[in-house]
XYZ file of N, CA and C in Angstrom:
519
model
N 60.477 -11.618 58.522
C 60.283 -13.005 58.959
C 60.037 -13.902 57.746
N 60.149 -15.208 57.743
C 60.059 -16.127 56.851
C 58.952 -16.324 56.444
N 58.445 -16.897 55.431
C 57.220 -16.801 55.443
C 56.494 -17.948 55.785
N 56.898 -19.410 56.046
C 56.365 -20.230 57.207
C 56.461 -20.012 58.222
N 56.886 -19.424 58.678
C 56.782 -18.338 60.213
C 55.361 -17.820 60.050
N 55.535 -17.132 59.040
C 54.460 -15.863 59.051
C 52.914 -16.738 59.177
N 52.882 -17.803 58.614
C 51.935 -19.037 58.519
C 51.586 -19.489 59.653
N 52.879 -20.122 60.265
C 52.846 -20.694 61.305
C 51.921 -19.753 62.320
N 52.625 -18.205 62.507
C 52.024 -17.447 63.113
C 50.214 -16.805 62.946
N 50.015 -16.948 61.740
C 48.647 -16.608 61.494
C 47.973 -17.365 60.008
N 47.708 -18.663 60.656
C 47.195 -19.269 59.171
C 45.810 -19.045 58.781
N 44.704 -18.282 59.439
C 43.674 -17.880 58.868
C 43.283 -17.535 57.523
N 42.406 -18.030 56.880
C 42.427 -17.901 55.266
C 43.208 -17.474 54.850
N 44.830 -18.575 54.748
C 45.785 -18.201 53.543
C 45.751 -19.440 52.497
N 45.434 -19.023 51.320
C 45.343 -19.702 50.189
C 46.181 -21.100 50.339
N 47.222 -21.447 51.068
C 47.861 -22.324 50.703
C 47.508 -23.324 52.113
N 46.886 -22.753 53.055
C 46.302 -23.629 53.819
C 45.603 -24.884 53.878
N 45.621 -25.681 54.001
C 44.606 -27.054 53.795
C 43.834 -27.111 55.363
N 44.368 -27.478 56.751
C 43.868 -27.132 57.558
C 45.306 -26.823 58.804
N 44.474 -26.685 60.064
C 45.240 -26.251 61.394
C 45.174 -26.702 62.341
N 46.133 -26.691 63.396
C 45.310 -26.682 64.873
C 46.008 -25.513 65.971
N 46.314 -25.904 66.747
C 46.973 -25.150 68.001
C 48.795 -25.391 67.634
N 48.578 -26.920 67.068
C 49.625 -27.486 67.148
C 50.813 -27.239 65.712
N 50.129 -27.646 64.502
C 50.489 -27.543 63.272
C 49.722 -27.309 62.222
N 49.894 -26.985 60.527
C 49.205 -26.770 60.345
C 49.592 -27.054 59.200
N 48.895 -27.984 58.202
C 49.097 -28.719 56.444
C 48.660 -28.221 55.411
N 49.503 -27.197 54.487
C 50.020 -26.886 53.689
C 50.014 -27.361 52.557
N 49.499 -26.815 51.224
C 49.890 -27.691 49.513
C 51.102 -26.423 49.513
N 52.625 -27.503 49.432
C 53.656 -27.045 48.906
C 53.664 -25.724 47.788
N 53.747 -24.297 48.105
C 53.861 -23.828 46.452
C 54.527 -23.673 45.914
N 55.536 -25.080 45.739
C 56.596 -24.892 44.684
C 56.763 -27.114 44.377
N 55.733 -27.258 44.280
C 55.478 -28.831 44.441
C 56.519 -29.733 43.844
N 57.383 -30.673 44.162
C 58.404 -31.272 43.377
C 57.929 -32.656 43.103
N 56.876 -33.233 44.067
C 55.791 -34.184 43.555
C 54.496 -33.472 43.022
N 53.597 -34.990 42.202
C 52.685 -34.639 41.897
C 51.533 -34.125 42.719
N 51.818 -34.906 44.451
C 51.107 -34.820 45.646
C 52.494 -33.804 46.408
N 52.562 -32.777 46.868
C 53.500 -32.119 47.736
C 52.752 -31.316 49.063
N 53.232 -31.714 50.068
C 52.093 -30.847 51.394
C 53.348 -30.828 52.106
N 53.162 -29.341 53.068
C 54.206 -29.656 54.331
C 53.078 -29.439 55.395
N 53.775 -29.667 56.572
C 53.268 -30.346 57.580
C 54.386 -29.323 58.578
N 53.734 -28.079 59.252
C 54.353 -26.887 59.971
C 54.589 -27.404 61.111
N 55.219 -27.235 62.608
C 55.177 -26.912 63.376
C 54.754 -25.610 63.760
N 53.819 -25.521 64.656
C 53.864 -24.077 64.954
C 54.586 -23.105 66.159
N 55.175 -24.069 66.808
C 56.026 -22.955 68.219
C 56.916 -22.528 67.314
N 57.342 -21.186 67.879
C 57.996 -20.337 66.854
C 59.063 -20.436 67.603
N 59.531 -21.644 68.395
C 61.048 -21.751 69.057
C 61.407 -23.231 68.133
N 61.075 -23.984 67.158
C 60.917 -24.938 66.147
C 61.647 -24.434 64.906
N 62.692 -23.811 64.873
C 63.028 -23.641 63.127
C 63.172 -24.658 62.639
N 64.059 -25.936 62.841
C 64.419 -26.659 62.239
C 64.267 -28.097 63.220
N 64.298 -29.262 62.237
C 64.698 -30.526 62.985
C 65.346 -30.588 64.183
N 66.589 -29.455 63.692
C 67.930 -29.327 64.389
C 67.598 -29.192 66.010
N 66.498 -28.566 65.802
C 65.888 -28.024 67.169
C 65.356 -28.833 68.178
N 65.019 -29.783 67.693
C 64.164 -31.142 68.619
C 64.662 -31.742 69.550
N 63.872 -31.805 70.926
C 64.297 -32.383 71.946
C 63.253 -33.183 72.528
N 63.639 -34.198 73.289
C 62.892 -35.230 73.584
C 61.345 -34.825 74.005
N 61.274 -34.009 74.382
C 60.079 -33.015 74.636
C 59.024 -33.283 73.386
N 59.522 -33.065 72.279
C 58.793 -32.677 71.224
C 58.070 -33.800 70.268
N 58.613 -34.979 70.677
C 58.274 -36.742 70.037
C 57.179 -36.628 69.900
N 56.485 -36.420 71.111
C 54.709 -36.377 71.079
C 54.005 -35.633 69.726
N 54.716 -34.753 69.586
C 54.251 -33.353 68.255
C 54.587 -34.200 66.941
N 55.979 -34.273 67.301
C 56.593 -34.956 65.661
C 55.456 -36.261 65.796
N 54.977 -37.007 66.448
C 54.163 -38.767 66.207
C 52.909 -37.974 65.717
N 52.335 -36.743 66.141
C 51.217 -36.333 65.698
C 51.497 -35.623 64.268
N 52.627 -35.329 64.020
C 52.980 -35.070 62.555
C 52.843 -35.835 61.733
N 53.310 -36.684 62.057
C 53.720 -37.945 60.933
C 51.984 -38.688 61.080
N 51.121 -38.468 61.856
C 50.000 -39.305 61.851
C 49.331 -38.102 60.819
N 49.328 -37.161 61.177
C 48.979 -36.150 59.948
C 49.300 -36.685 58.519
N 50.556 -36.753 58.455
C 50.949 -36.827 57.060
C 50.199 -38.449 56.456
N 50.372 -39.083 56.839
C 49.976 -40.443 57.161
C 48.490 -40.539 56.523
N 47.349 -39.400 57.138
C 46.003 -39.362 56.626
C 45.809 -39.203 55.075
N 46.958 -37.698 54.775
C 46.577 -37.754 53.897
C 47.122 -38.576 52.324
N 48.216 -39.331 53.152
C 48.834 -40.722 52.384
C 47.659 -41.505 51.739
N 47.069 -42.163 52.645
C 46.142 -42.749 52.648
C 44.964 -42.225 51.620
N 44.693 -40.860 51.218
C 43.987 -40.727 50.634
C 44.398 -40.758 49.351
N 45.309 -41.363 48.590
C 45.945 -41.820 47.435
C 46.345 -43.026 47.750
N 45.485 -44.163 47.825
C 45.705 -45.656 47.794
C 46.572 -45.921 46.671
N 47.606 -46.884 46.853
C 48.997 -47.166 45.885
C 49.624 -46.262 45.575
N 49.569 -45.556 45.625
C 50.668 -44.514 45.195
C 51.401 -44.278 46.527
N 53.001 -44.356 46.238
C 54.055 -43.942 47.345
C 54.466 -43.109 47.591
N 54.594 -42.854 48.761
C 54.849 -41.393 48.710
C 56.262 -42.137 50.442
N 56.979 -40.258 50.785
C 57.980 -40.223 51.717
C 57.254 -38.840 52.428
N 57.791 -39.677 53.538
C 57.166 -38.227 54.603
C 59.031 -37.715 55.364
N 59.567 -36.652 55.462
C 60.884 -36.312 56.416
C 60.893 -34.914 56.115
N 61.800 -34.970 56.075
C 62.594 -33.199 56.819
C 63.655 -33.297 55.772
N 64.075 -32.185 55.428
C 65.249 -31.904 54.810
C 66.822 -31.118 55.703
N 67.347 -31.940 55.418
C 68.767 -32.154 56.304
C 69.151 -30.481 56.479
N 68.923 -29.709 56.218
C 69.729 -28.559 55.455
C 68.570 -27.789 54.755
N 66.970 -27.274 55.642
C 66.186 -26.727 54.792
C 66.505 -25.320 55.005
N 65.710 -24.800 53.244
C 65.775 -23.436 52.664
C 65.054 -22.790 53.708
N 64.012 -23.155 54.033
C 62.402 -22.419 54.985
C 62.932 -22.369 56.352
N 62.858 -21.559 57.400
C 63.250 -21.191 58.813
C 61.226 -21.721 59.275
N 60.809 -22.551 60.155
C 60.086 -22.396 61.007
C 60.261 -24.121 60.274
N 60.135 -25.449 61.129
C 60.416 -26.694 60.803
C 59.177 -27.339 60.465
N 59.641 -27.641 59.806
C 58.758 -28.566 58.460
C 58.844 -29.780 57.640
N 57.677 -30.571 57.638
C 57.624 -31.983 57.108
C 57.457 -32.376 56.080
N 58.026 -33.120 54.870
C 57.297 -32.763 53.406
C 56.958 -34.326 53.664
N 55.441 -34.121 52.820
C 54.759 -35.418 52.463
C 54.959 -35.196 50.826
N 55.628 -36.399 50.369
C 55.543 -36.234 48.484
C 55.679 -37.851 48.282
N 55.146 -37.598 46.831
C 54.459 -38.249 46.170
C 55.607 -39.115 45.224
N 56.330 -40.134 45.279
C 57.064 -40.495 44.776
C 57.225 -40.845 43.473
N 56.695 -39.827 42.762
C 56.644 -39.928 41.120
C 57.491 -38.583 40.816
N 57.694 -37.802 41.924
C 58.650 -36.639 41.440
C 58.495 -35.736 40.665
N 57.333 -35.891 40.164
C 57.279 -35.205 38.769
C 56.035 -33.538 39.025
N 56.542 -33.001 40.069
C 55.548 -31.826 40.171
C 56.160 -30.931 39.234
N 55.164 -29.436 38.998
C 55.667 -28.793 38.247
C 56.635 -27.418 38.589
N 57.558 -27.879 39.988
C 58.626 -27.165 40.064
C 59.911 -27.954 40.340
N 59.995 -28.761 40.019
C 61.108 -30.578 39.732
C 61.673 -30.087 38.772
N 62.578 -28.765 39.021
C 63.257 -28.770 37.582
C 65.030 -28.392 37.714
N 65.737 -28.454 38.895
C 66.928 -28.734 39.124
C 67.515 -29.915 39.484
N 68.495 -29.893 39.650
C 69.050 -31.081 40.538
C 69.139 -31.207 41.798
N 69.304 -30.151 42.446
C 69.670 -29.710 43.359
C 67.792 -29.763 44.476
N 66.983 -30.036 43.464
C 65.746 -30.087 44.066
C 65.658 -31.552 43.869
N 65.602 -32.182 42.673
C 65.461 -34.093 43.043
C 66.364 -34.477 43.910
N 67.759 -34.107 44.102
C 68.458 -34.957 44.803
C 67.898 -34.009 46.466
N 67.623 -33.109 46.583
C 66.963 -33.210 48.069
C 65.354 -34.051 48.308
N 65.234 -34.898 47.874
C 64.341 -35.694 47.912
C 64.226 -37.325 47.477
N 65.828 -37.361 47.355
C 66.229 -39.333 46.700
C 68.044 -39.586 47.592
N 68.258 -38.534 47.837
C 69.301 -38.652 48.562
C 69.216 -38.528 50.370
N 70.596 -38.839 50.800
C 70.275 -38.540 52.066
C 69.903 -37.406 52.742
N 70.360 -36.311 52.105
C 69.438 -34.928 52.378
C 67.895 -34.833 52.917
N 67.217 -36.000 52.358
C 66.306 -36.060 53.131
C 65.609 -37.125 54.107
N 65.439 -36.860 54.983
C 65.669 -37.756 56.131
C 64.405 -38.207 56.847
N 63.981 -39.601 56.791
C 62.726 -40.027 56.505
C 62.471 -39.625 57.992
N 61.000 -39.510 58.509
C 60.147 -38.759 59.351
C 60.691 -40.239 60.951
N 60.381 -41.153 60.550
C 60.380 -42.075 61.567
C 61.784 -42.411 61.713
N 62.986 -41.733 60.857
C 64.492 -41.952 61.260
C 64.663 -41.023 62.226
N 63.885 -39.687 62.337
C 63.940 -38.712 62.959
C 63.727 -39.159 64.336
N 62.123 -39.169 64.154
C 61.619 -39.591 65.831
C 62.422 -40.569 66.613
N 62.821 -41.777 65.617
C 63.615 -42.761 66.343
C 64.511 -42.381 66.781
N 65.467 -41.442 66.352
C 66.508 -40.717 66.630
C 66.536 -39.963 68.292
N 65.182 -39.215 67.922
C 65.068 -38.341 68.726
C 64.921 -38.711 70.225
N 63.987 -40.208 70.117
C 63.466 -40.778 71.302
C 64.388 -41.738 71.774
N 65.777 -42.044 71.249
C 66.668 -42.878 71.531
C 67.894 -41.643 72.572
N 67.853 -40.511 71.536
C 69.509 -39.940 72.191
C 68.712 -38.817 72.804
N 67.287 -38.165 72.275
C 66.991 -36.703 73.073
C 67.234 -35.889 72.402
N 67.635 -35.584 70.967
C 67.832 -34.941 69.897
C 67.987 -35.347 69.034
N 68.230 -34.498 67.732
C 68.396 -34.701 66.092
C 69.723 -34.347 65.882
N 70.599 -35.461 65.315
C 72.111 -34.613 64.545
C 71.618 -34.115 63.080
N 71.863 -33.522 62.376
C 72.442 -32.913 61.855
C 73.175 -33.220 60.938
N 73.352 -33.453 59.716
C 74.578 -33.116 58.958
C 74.904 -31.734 58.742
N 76.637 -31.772 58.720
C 77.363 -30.436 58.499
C 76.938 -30.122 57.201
N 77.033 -28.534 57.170
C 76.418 -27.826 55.791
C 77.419 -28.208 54.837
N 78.400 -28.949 54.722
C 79.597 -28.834 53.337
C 78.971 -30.444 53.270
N 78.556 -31.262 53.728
C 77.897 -32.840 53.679
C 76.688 -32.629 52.849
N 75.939 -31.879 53.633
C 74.382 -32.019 52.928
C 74.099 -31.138 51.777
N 75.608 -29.893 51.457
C 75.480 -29.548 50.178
C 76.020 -30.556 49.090
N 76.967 -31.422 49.337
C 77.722 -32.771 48.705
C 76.153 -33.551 48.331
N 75.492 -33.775 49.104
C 74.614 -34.457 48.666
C 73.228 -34.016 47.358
N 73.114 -32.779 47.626
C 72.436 -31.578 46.961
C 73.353 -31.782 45.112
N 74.609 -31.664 45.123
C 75.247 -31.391 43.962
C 75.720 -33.050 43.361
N 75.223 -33.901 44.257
C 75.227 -35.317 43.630
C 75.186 -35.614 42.379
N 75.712 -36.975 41.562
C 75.092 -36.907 40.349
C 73.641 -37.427 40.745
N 72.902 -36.916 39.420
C 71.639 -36.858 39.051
C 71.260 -38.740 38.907
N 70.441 -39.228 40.253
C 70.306 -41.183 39.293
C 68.593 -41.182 39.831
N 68.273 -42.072 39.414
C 67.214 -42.701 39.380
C 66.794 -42.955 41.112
N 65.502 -42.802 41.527
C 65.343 -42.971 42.664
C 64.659 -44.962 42.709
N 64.778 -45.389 41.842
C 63.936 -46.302 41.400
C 64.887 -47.532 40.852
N 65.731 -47.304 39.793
C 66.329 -48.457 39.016
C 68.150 -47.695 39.474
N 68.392 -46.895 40.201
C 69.903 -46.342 40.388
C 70.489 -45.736 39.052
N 70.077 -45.662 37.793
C 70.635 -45.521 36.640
C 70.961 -43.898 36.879
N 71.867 -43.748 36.187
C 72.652 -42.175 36.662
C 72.411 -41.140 35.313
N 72.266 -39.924 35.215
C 70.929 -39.105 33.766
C 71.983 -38.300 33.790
N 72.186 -37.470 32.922
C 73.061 -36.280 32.641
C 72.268 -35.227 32.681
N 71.054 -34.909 32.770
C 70.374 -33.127 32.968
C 68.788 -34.275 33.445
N 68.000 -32.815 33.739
C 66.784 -33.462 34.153
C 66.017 -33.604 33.067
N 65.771 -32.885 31.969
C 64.739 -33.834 31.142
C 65.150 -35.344 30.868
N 66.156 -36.076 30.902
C 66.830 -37.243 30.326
C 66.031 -37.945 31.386
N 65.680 -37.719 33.016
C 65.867 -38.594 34.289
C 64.251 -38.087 34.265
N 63.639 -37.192 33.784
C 62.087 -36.537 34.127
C 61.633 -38.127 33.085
N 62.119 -37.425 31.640
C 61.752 -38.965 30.837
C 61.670 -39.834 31.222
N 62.669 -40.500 31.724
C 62.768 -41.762 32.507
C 61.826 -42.194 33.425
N 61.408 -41.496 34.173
C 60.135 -41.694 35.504
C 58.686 -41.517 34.804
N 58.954 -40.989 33.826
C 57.205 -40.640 33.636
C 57.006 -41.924 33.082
């Protein structure tokens, strides 16, 4: 099993825990691509993905995003994005709250900034709106949201386009 599964399924003192409920349970990212990185679990183990959401579930996702939301707030000015990734690596569905400085200390492909400045990732309240309008989540096709993944490398900030990541890491710090 995955290992946000395995979480989802029994988060009792695991190191990467922050807290829980019945419902979900918030997470420090361990592979952080912001300076602030948390996910934000679902826990029904019929939830892998976004993909999965049905009008049913709005109530959970509004209590997600009010989650993520708290601990926004506890970094006054600093910006951060709360969504889902179009096309995630992790099986059991999950919310990333990050910190829009990008600069954690596993930010070291491309293929990891651009799932977090491109459309690959898909802001939390595009979701719900989505969800509570049609009754589900589309989806982009996997040959789309890898197009977006292998993007060129630009600026989430001024659009300017970097040739490797130290050139674009420079740039933000």
């Amino acid at each position: 099993a995955d290992a946000l599964m395995q979480l989802a399924r029994d988060p009792e003192g695991k190191e990467q825990v922050v807290a829980y409920d019945s419902e979900m349970l918030l997470l420090q990212d361990k592979y952080p691509k912001g300076r602030y990185h948390w996910l934000v679990v679902a826990r029904d183990p019929e939830l892998e993905s976004a993909a999965c959401l049905r009008l049913e579930h709005a109530p959970l996702i509004e209590r997600m995003i009010a989650k993520a939301r708290e601990l926004t707030r506890e970094h006054p000015g600093l910006p951060f994005r709360i969504g889902f990734h179009a096309s995630p690596s992790l099986q059991q569905m999950h919310m990333h709250v990050i910190s829009q400085d990008l600069l954690g200390s596993n930010m070291k492909h491309k293929k990891h900034w651009n799932s977090f400045i491109s459309p690959f990732f898909q802001d939390a309240e595009s979701i719900l709106a989505q969800l509570c309008s049609e009754g589900q989540v589309t989806v982009a096709d996997y040959a789309v949201a890898e197009g977006w993944l292998k993007a060129d490398l630009r600026c989430h900030r001024c659009e300017g386009n970097f040739k490797n990541m130290p050139t674009l890491k420079a740039h933000v710090t």
